Amino acid sequence: MNCLVFDIETVPDVALGRRLYGLEGLADAAVAKAMFALRRQQSGGEFLSHEQHRVVAASRAARAAGVRPGQRRREAEAHCAELVLLARDEG
């Protein structure tokens, strides 16, 4: 069995959050906090929908597939269709 891991780190896409939720004028941290709070209300959890993530770090394997920091998650998926974004394990 083969196992290939594409590790990326993401942060909330606060520019998108500002546009989606009308949060212009708020600092990035306040926008991210609002995005998480709204997600909790919608789903019961804080994991943002995939399009609301921006890649900030990528493993060597992910970079080899074309994933780059600064990309939106959807852009990263276009380079690496096998990309799976998992919720952070708090345990």
PDB file of C-alpha atoms in Angstrom:
ATOM      1  CA  MET A   1       0.000   0.000   0.000  1.00  0.00           C
ATOM      2  CA  ASN A   2       1.297   3.484  -0.882  1.00  0.00           C
ATOM      3  CA  CYS A   3       0.765   6.420   1.395  1.00  0.00           C
ATOM      4  CA  LEU A   4       1.568   9.935   0.203  1.00  0.00           C
ATOM      5  CA  VAL A   5       1.100  12.868   2.529  1.00  0.00           C
ATOM      6  CA  PHE A   6       0.654  16.410   1.242  1.00  0.00           C
ATOM      7  CA  ASP A   7       0.935  18.624   4.289  1.00  0.00           C
ATOM      8  CA  ILE A   8      -0.228  22.219   4.096  1.00  0.00           C
ATOM      9  CA  GLU A   9      -0.984  24.805   6.730  1.00  0.00           C
ATOM     10  CA  THR A  10      -3.811  27.266   6.208  1.00  0.00           C
ATOM     11  CA  VAL A  11      -5.197  30.386   7.829  1.00  0.00           C
ATOM     12  CA  PRO A  12      -8.580  32.026   7.419  1.00  0.00           C
ATOM     13  CA  ASP A  13      -8.819  34.037   4.201  1.00  0.00           C
ATOM     14  CA  VAL A  14      -9.702  37.280   5.962  1.00  0.00           C
ATOM     15  CA  ALA A  15     -10.015  39.240   2.702  1.00  0.00           C
ATOM     16  CA  LEU A  16     -12.737  36.820   1.609  1.00  0.00           C
ATOM     17  CA  GLY A  17     -14.316  36.962   5.083  1.00  0.00           C
ATOM     18  CA  ARG A  18     -14.539  40.744   4.870  1.00  0.00           C
ATOM     19  CA  ARG A  19     -16.339  40.541   1.530  1.00  0.00           C
ATOM     20  CA  LEU A  20     -18.641  37.649   2.482  1.00  0.00           C
ATOM     21  CA  TYR A  21     -19.753  39.037   5.814  1.00  0.00           C
ATOM     22  CA  GLY A  22     -19.421  42.806   5.346  1.00  0.00           C
ATOM     23  CA  LEU A  23     -16.610  43.127   7.877  1.00  0.00           C
ATOM     24  CA  GLU A  24     -14.723  45.987   6.240  1.00  0.00           C
ATOM     25  CA  GLY A  25     -12.784  48.132   8.682  1.00  0.00           C
ATOM     26  CA  LEU A  26     -12.033  45.308  11.148  1.00  0.00           C
ATOM     27  CA  ALA A  27      -8.507  44.105  11.872  1.00  0.00           C
ATOM     28  CA  ASP A  28      -7.493  40.693  10.511  1.00  0.00           C
ATOM     29  CA  ALA A  29      -7.708  39.045  13.951  1.00  0.00           C
ATOM     30  CA  ALA A  30     -11.241  40.371  14.491  1.00  0.00           C
ATOM     31  CA  VAL A  31     -12.326  39.170  11.040  1.00  0.00           C
ATOM     32  CA  ALA A  32     -10.914  35.683  11.702  1.00  0.00           C
ATOM     33  CA  LYS A  33     -12.637  35.573  15.095  1.00  0.00           C
ATOM     34  CA  ALA A  34     -15.949  36.545  13.467  1.00  0.00           C
ATOM     35  CA  MET A  35     -15.489  33.931  10.741  1.00  0.00           C
ATOM     36  CA  PHE A  36     -14.982  31.200  13.352  1.00  0.00           C
ATOM     37  CA  ALA A  37     -17.976  32.402  15.395  1.00  0.00           C
ATOM     38  CA  LEU A  38     -20.226  32.429  12.328  1.00  0.00           C
ATOM     39  CA  ARG A  39     -19.048  28.949  11.370  1.00  0.00           C
ATOM     40  CA  ARG A  40     -19.831  27.676  14.892  1.00  0.00           C
ATOM     41  CA  GLN A  41     -23.367  29.035  14.524  1.00  0.00           C
ATOM     42  CA  GLN A  42     -23.781  27.359  11.122  1.00  0.00           C
ATOM     43  CA  SER A  43     -22.228  23.966  11.781  1.00  0.00           C
ATOM     44  CA  GLY A  44     -21.493  23.578  15.471  1.00  0.00           C
ATOM     45  CA  GLY A  45     -17.723  23.485  14.769  1.00  0.00           C
ATOM     46  CA  GLU A  46     -15.023  26.012  13.980  1.00  0.00           C
ATOM     47  CA  PHE A  47     -13.557  24.368  10.869  1.00  0.00           C
ATOM     48  CA  LEU A  48     -14.132  26.909   8.109  1.00  0.00           C
ATOM     49  CA  SER A  49     -15.502  25.855   4.759  1.00  0.00           C
ATOM     50  CA  HIS A  50     -12.702  24.984   2.360  1.00  0.00           C
ATOM     51  CA  GLU A  51     -12.930  28.086   0.202  1.00  0.00           C
ATOM     52  CA  GLN A  52     -12.325  30.232   3.294  1.00  0.00           C
ATOM     53  CA  HIS A  53      -8.753  28.939   3.749  1.00  0.00           C
ATOM     54  CA  ARG A  54      -5.519  30.408   2.398  1.00  0.00           C
ATOM     55  CA  VAL A  55      -2.349  28.267   2.196  1.00  0.00           C
ATOM     56  CA  VAL A  56       0.535  29.629   4.301  1.00  0.00           C
ATOM     57  CA  ALA A  57       2.920  26.654   4.262  1.00  0.00           C
ATOM     58  CA  ALA A  58       3.276  23.535   2.143  1.00  0.00           C
ATOM     59  CA  SER A  59       5.395  20.406   2.436  1.00  0.00           C
ATOM     60  CA  ARG A  60       7.977  19.510  -0.176  1.00  0.00           C
ATOM     61  CA  ALA A  61       5.599  16.947  -1.698  1.00  0.00           C
ATOM     62  CA  ALA A  62       2.790  19.501  -1.895  1.00  0.00           C
ATOM     63  CA  ARG A  63       5.129  22.067  -3.467  1.00  0.00           C
ATOM     64  CA  ALA A  64       6.266  19.483  -6.018  1.00  0.00           C
ATOM     65  CA  ALA A  65       2.608  19.118  -6.991  1.00  0.00           C
ATOM     66  CA  GLY A  66       2.319  22.893  -7.503  1.00  0.00           C
ATOM     67  CA  VAL A  67       0.866  24.006  -4.168  1.00  0.00           C
ATOM     68  CA  ARG A  68       2.297  27.350  -3.037  1.00  0.00           C
ATOM     69  CA  PRO A  69       1.853  29.550   0.032  1.00  0.00           C
ATOM     70  CA  GLY A  70      -0.585  32.384  -0.646  1.00  0.00           C
ATOM     71  CA  GLN A  71      -2.919  30.261  -2.744  1.00  0.00           C
ATOM     72  CA  ARG A  72      -6.527  29.850  -1.882  1.00  0.00           C
ATOM     73  CA  ARG A  73      -7.427  26.279  -1.104  1.00  0.00           C
ATOM     74  CA  ARG A  74      -9.318  25.954  -4.386  1.00  0.00           C
ATOM     75  CA  GLU A  75      -6.185  27.015  -6.304  1.00  0.00           C
ATOM     76  CA  ALA A  76      -4.137  24.430  -4.417  1.00  0.00           C
ATOM     77  CA  GLU A  77      -6.696  21.744  -5.314  1.00  0.00           C
ATOM     78  CA  ALA A  78      -6.384  22.696  -8.979  1.00  0.00           C
ATOM     79  CA  HIS A  79      -2.694  21.724  -8.794  1.00  0.00           C
ATOM     80  CA  CYS A  80      -3.226  18.697  -6.599  1.00  0.00           C
ATOM     81  CA  ALA A  81      -6.658  17.111  -6.958  1.00  0.00           C
ATOM     82  CA  GLU A  82      -5.798  14.585  -4.219  1.00  0.00           C
ATOM     83  CA  LEU A  83      -5.408  17.363  -1.649  1.00  0.00           C
ATOM     84  CA  VAL A  84      -7.459  16.671   1.474  1.00  0.00           C
ATOM     85  CA  LEU A  85      -7.816  19.337   4.129  1.00  0.00           C
ATOM     86  CA  LEU A  86      -8.472  17.959   7.582  1.00  0.00           C
ATOM     87  CA  ALA A  87      -9.665  19.749  10.679  1.00  0.00           C
ATOM     88  CA  ARG A  88      -6.943  20.372  13.249  1.00  0.00           C
ATOM     89  CA  ASP A  89      -6.609  17.607  15.826  1.00  0.00           C
ATOM     90  CA  GLU A  90      -6.896  19.325  19.199  1.00  0.00           C
ATOM     91  CA  GLY A  91      -6.173  16.095  21.086  1.00  0.00           C
TER      92      GLY A  91
END
